[in-house]
Short mmCIF file of C-alpha atoms in Angstrom, two decimals:
data_model
loop_
_atom_site.label_atom_id
_atom_site.label_comp_id
_atom_site.label_asym_id
_atom_site.label_seq_id
_atom_site.Cartn_x
_atom_site.Cartn_y
_atom_site.Cartn_z
CA MET A 1 300.00 98.71 176.77
CA GLU A 2 296.18 98.04 176.11
CA TYR A 3 293.98 101.19 175.81
CA ALA A 4 290.50 101.59 176.62
CA LEU A 5 290.27 104.57 174.67
CA THR A 6 292.34 106.10 171.78
CA VAL A 7 291.62 109.58 170.28
CA SER A 8 293.58 110.30 167.07
CA GLY A 9 293.27 113.69 165.62
CA LEU A 10 289.87 114.59 166.52
CA THR A 11 288.71 117.67 164.98
CA LYS A 12 285.60 119.69 165.28
CA ALA A 13 285.11 123.35 163.61
CA TYR A 14 282.35 125.96 164.88
CA PRO A 15 282.22 129.43 163.58
CA ASP A 16 284.31 130.73 166.82
CA PHE A 17 285.99 127.74 167.93
CA ILE A 18 288.31 124.86 166.43
CA LEU A 19 289.17 121.68 168.19
CA ASP A 20 292.30 121.02 166.55
CA HIS A 21 293.48 117.56 165.97
CA VAL A 22 293.04 116.28 169.74
CA SER A 23 294.96 112.99 170.27
CA PHE A 24 295.58 111.17 173.53
CA SER A 25 294.59 107.81 174.99
CA VAL A 26 293.43 106.44 178.13
CA PRO A 27 295.36 103.00 179.16
CA LYS A 28 293.22 100.10 180.67
CA GLY A 29 293.07 100.42 183.89
CA SER A 30 293.83 104.03 184.64
CA VAL A 31 292.14 107.27 185.34
CA VAL A 32 293.10 110.12 182.83
CA GLY A 33 292.25 113.88 183.71
CA LEU A 34 291.36 116.34 181.05
CA ILE A 35 292.40 119.69 182.15
CA GLY A 36 291.94 123.21 180.63
CA GLU A 37 290.11 126.34 181.40
CA ASN A 38 286.40 127.01 180.56
CA GLY A 39 285.94 127.12 176.65
CA ALA A 40 289.16 125.14 176.22
CA GLY A 41 287.51 122.22 174.56
CA LYS A 42 287.21 119.67 177.15
CA SER A 43 283.27 119.16 176.63
CA THR A 44 283.80 119.19 172.84
CA THR A 45 286.21 116.55 172.94
CA VAL A 46 283.97 114.31 175.17
CA HIS A 47 281.05 114.80 172.93
CA GLY A 48 283.38 113.98 169.93
CA ILE A 49 284.24 110.47 171.70
CA LEU A 50 280.95 109.81 172.50
CA GLY A 51 279.54 110.61 169.05
CA LEU A 52 276.97 113.20 170.11
CA ILE A 53 278.58 115.81 167.80
CA GLN A 54 279.40 115.10 163.95
CA ARG A 55 283.42 114.94 163.75
CA ASP A 56 285.07 116.97 161.07
CA ALA A 57 288.09 114.85 161.22
CA GLY A 58 290.03 111.97 163.47
CA HIS A 59 289.07 108.35 164.87
CA VAL A 60 287.81 107.18 168.23
CA SER A 61 288.56 103.72 169.47
CA ILE A 62 286.46 102.82 172.45
CA LEU A 63 287.24 99.39 174.26
CA GLY A 64 288.93 98.38 170.87
CA GLU A 65 286.10 99.35 168.64
CA GLU A 66 285.93 102.35 166.46
CA LYS A 67 282.16 101.74 165.85
CA LEU A 68 280.16 102.75 168.78
CA ASP A 69 277.70 100.08 168.32
CA ASP A 70 274.98 98.97 171.12
CA ARG A 71 277.58 96.60 172.51
CA THR A 72 280.04 98.82 173.01
CA LYS A 73 277.53 101.66 174.36
CA GLU A 74 276.54 99.16 177.08
CA GLN A 75 280.14 99.16 178.34
CA ILE A 76 280.31 103.00 178.58
CA GLY A 77 279.23 105.04 181.64
CA ALA A 78 278.71 108.70 181.01
CA VAL A 79 278.01 111.39 183.64
CA PHE A 80 277.78 115.22 182.69
CA ASP A 81 277.52 118.21 184.83
CA GLY A 82 274.20 119.02 185.94
CA SER A 83 270.94 116.94 185.69
CA ASN A 84 271.34 113.62 183.67
CA TYR A 85 267.57 112.82 183.85
CA PRO A 86 264.37 114.01 183.29
CA GLU A 87 263.33 116.07 186.93
CA ILE A 88 259.94 114.36 187.01
CA LEU A 89 261.35 110.85 187.42
CA SER A 90 262.39 109.24 190.64
CA PRO A 91 265.43 106.71 191.13
CA ARG A 92 262.99 103.80 191.02
CA LYS A 93 261.32 104.91 187.84
CA ILE A 94 264.84 105.30 186.22
CA ASN A 95 265.59 101.96 187.26
CA GLY A 96 262.37 100.74 185.58
CA ILE A 97 263.64 102.50 182.42
CA MET A 98 267.19 101.34 182.41
CA LYS A 99 266.16 97.65 182.55
CA LYS A 100 264.80 98.01 179.25
CA ILE A 101 267.68 99.94 177.74
CA TYR A 102 270.60 98.08 179.02
CA HIS A 103 270.98 94.50 178.55
CA SER A 104 273.63 94.38 181.49
CA TRP A 105 271.49 96.57 183.85
CA GLU A 106 272.38 95.21 187.17
CA GLU A 107 269.33 96.16 189.82
CA GLN A 108 270.54 95.07 192.97
CA THR A 109 273.65 97.01 192.07
CA TYR A 110 271.71 100.01 191.53
CA PHE A 111 269.96 99.94 194.66
CA ARG A 112 272.87 99.30 196.62
CA LEU A 113 274.37 102.48 195.53
CA LEU A 114 271.40 104.46 196.12
CA LYS A 115 271.45 103.34 199.71
CA GLN A 116 275.12 103.81 199.89
CA PHE A 117 274.59 107.62 198.76
CA SER A 118 271.58 107.88 201.13
CA LEU A 119 269.42 108.67 198.05
CA PRO A 120 265.65 108.37 198.33
CA SER A 121 264.47 105.75 195.50
CA ASP A 122 260.85 107.36 195.21
CA LYS A 123 261.40 111.44 195.43
CA GLN A 124 261.44 113.09 192.15
CA ILE A 125 265.10 114.18 190.92
CA ARG A 126 263.62 117.91 190.78
CA GLN A 127 263.91 117.71 194.72
CA PHE A 128 267.30 116.51 194.63
CA SER A 129 270.42 119.00 195.61
CA LYS A 130 273.01 119.19 192.80
CA GLY A 131 275.17 116.73 194.75
CA MET A 132 272.54 114.09 195.18
CA LYS A 133 271.86 114.27 191.20
CA MET A 134 275.52 113.53 190.51
CA LYS A 135 275.43 110.68 193.01
CA LEU A 136 272.32 109.42 191.05
CA ALA A 137 274.00 109.68 187.66
CA ILE A 138 277.28 108.01 188.81
CA SER A 139 275.18 105.15 190.60
CA ALA A 140 273.29 104.45 187.06
CA ALA A 141 276.85 104.75 185.25
CA LEU A 142 278.05 101.90 187.55
CA SER A 143 275.06 99.77 187.40
CA HIS A 144 275.23 98.11 183.80
CA ASP A 145 278.80 96.68 183.81
CA SER A 146 280.57 99.81 182.39
CA ARG A 147 284.14 99.17 181.51
CA LEU A 148 284.72 102.72 180.83
CA LEU A 149 283.65 105.90 182.57
CA ILE A 150 283.55 109.13 181.09
CA LEU A 151 282.73 111.98 183.18
CA ASP A 152 282.56 115.85 182.15
CA GLU A 153 282.84 118.04 185.28
CA ALA A 154 281.22 115.51 187.31
CA THR A 155 282.45 117.30 190.26
CA SER A 156 281.75 121.08 189.62
CA GLY A 157 279.89 123.03 192.17
CA LEU A 158 279.87 120.16 194.62
CA ASP A 159 280.81 120.52 198.29
CA PRO A 160 284.46 118.99 199.32
CA ILE A 161 282.74 115.95 201.25
CA ILE A 162 280.37 114.97 198.54
CA ARG A 163 283.59 115.35 195.99
CA ASP A 164 285.75 113.06 198.24
CA ASP A 165 282.92 110.36 198.28
CA ILE A 166 282.70 110.42 194.52
CA LEU A 167 286.32 110.39 194.17
CA ASP A 168 286.77 107.22 196.75
CA MET A 169 284.28 105.44 194.50
CA LEU A 170 286.20 106.16 191.20
CA LEU A 171 289.42 104.65 192.84
CA GLU A 172 287.51 101.53 193.78
CA PHE A 173 286.28 101.44 190.12
CA VAL A 174 289.61 101.11 188.62
CA GLN A 175 291.33 98.78 191.34
CA ASP A 176 290.69 95.59 189.31
CA GLU A 177 292.59 97.19 186.19
CA GLU A 178 289.85 96.13 184.10
CA HIS A 179 287.96 99.31 184.26
CA SER A 180 288.87 102.95 183.02
CA ILE A 181 287.97 106.40 183.32
CA LEU A 182 288.36 109.61 181.57
CA ILE A 183 287.30 112.49 183.79
CA SER A 184 287.34 116.34 182.53
CA SER A 185 287.59 118.70 185.29
CA HIS A 186 288.81 122.13 186.08
CA ILE A 187 289.08 121.32 189.76
CA THR A 188 292.77 119.94 189.55
CA SER A 189 293.03 119.25 193.01
CA ASP A 190 290.67 116.35 192.47
CA LEU A 191 292.83 115.11 189.60
CA GLU A 192 295.98 115.25 191.67
CA LYS A 193 294.32 112.83 194.05
CA ILE A 194 293.13 110.26 191.54
CA ALA A 195 294.45 110.73 188.10
CA ASP A 196 297.32 108.69 186.43
CA TYR A 197 297.95 110.79 183.55
CA ILE A 198 297.00 114.31 182.89
CA VAL A 199 295.80 115.60 179.15
CA PHE A 200 296.09 119.62 178.86
CA ILE A 201 293.79 121.24 176.40
CA HIS A 202 294.22 124.79 175.76
CA GLU A 203 292.48 126.99 172.76
CA GLY A 204 291.29 123.58 171.36
CA LYS A 205 294.87 122.07 171.29
CA VAL A 206 296.52 119.45 173.31
CA VAL A 207 299.31 121.21 175.05
CA PHE A 208 300.59 117.88 176.93
CA SER A 209 299.71 114.39 178.07
CA LYS A 210 301.76 113.20 180.81
CA ALA A 211 301.74 110.70 183.59
CA LYS A 212 300.71 113.05 186.70
CA ASP A 213 303.76 111.79 188.70
CA GLU A 214 306.07 113.15 186.26
CA LEU A 215 304.53 116.63 186.67
CA THR A 216 303.90 116.54 190.47
CA GLU A 217 307.25 115.01 191.37
CA GLN A 218 309.60 116.38 188.56
CA TYR A 219 308.08 119.67 187.37
CA GLY A 220 308.84 122.79 189.47
CA ILE A 221 308.79 126.69 189.31
CA LEU A 222 311.99 128.29 189.69
CA LYS A 223 311.72 131.67 191.15
CA CYS A 224 314.27 134.24 190.69
CA GLY A 225 315.30 138.02 189.52
CA ALA A 226 315.94 139.71 186.32
CA ALA A 227 319.68 138.61 186.03
CA GLN A 228 319.44 135.12 186.93
CA PHE A 229 316.51 134.89 184.53
CA ASP A 230 318.58 136.05 181.75
CA ALA A 231 321.40 133.57 182.85
CA LEU A 232 319.12 130.88 182.43
CA ASP A 233 319.36 128.60 179.23
CA ARG A 234 316.52 129.10 177.08
CA SER A 235 316.17 125.48 176.60
CA GLU A 236 315.51 124.84 180.44
CA ARG A 237 312.50 127.61 180.54
CA ILE A 238 309.18 125.74 179.39
CA VAL A 239 307.07 128.80 179.91
CA TRP A 240 307.77 131.50 182.16
CA ARG A 241 305.68 134.71 183.96
CA LYS A 242 306.79 138.07 185.36
CA ARG A 243 305.06 138.88 188.77
CA ASP A 244 306.21 142.35 190.15
CA TYR A 245 310.07 141.90 190.80
CA GLU A 246 310.13 138.05 190.30
CA TRP A 247 310.25 135.77 187.35
CA GLN A 248 308.44 132.54 187.94
CA VAL A 249 309.78 129.83 185.43
CA LEU A 250 308.29 126.22 184.88
CA VAL A 251 311.16 123.71 184.72
CA ALA A 252 310.71 119.88 183.85
CA ASP A 253 313.24 118.78 186.20
CA ARG A 254 313.34 120.81 189.25
CA HIS A 255 316.01 118.47 190.96
CA THR A 256 318.46 118.54 188.23
CA MET A 257 317.79 122.25 187.96
CA GLN A 258 318.61 122.92 191.78
CA LYS A 259 321.97 121.27 191.55
CA LYS A 260 322.72 123.35 188.22
CA TYR A 261 321.47 126.65 190.28
CA PRO A 262 322.20 125.98 193.77
CA ARG A 263 321.34 129.50 194.71
CA ALA A 264 317.80 129.48 192.99
CA MET A 265 314.62 128.97 194.77
CA ILE A 266 312.79 126.10 192.94
CA VAL A 267 309.64 124.70 194.47
CA PRO A 268 307.35 121.89 193.48
CA ALA A 269 304.67 122.70 190.65
CA THR A 270 300.69 121.87 191.36
CA ILE A 271 298.84 120.93 188.29
CA ASP A 272 297.00 124.12 188.86
CA GLU A 273 300.27 126.01 188.66
CA ILE A 274 301.26 124.15 185.46
CA MET A 275 298.58 125.04 183.81
CA LEU A 276 298.09 128.65 184.78
CA LEU A 277 301.66 129.25 183.92
CA TYR A 278 300.82 127.87 180.33
CA ILE A 279 297.67 129.60 179.76
CA LYS A 280 299.32 133.08 181.31
CA GLY A 281 303.02 132.61 180.78
CA GLU A 282 305.17 133.59 177.83
CA LYS A 283 307.47 130.88 175.80
CA GLY A 284 310.42 131.31 173.45
#
């Protein structure tokens, strides 16, 4: 398998937080979702990948290159939550600037995307809504022959219709299997729609990195009383949580568990539920 991005042992220590040896990969032609609660380390990970912070340890390989040189930067499209450009500029002026920055800048593609997103080319960005600013940032990221898109909370705060438009565009981007995406988000429903893999970060550490289909098709939540909970094999319980008189137990293979415990209620688990159980549940 070829990888568009490989992160190995990425570490960054702050006085009140440590990103602790984070490792995962983005296979070529795939969408990888980076999930975790606010403050878990998603943005620090993205900044470390892009060289926006000094890494304390670890290695990052982007499109086969460990050195983030100008040629590699040309092939990365980065989009961050909030405004990506000075507010006094217009999309047309951004085009003029980008032509000087990127040798591979595709002016026709850029203006086609502006039209597709119904973005006025001569209006100042400060007059744009948050959704319009995000569409502008994505239009620019897709207009210089990017092979890897890295998006940090790019759909945060957007209404469902705009989010759906953006997700459709991201899916289209990876259709040729030559392009890849890493997208961090706390909106797990977005990632259930487009992601091929999910990387879950909690308190600066990777909890798991798995295929999305494995999580949504195999994982489940077993709901039971105290007696049945005590009868479960410890190795079958990933994490669990007690809610009033009910135990909720995350299991890795709900189909096998249903055969073993035919009287138990076992339901599919969403990515959101899996994340919440890991964060708020117990282990051991």
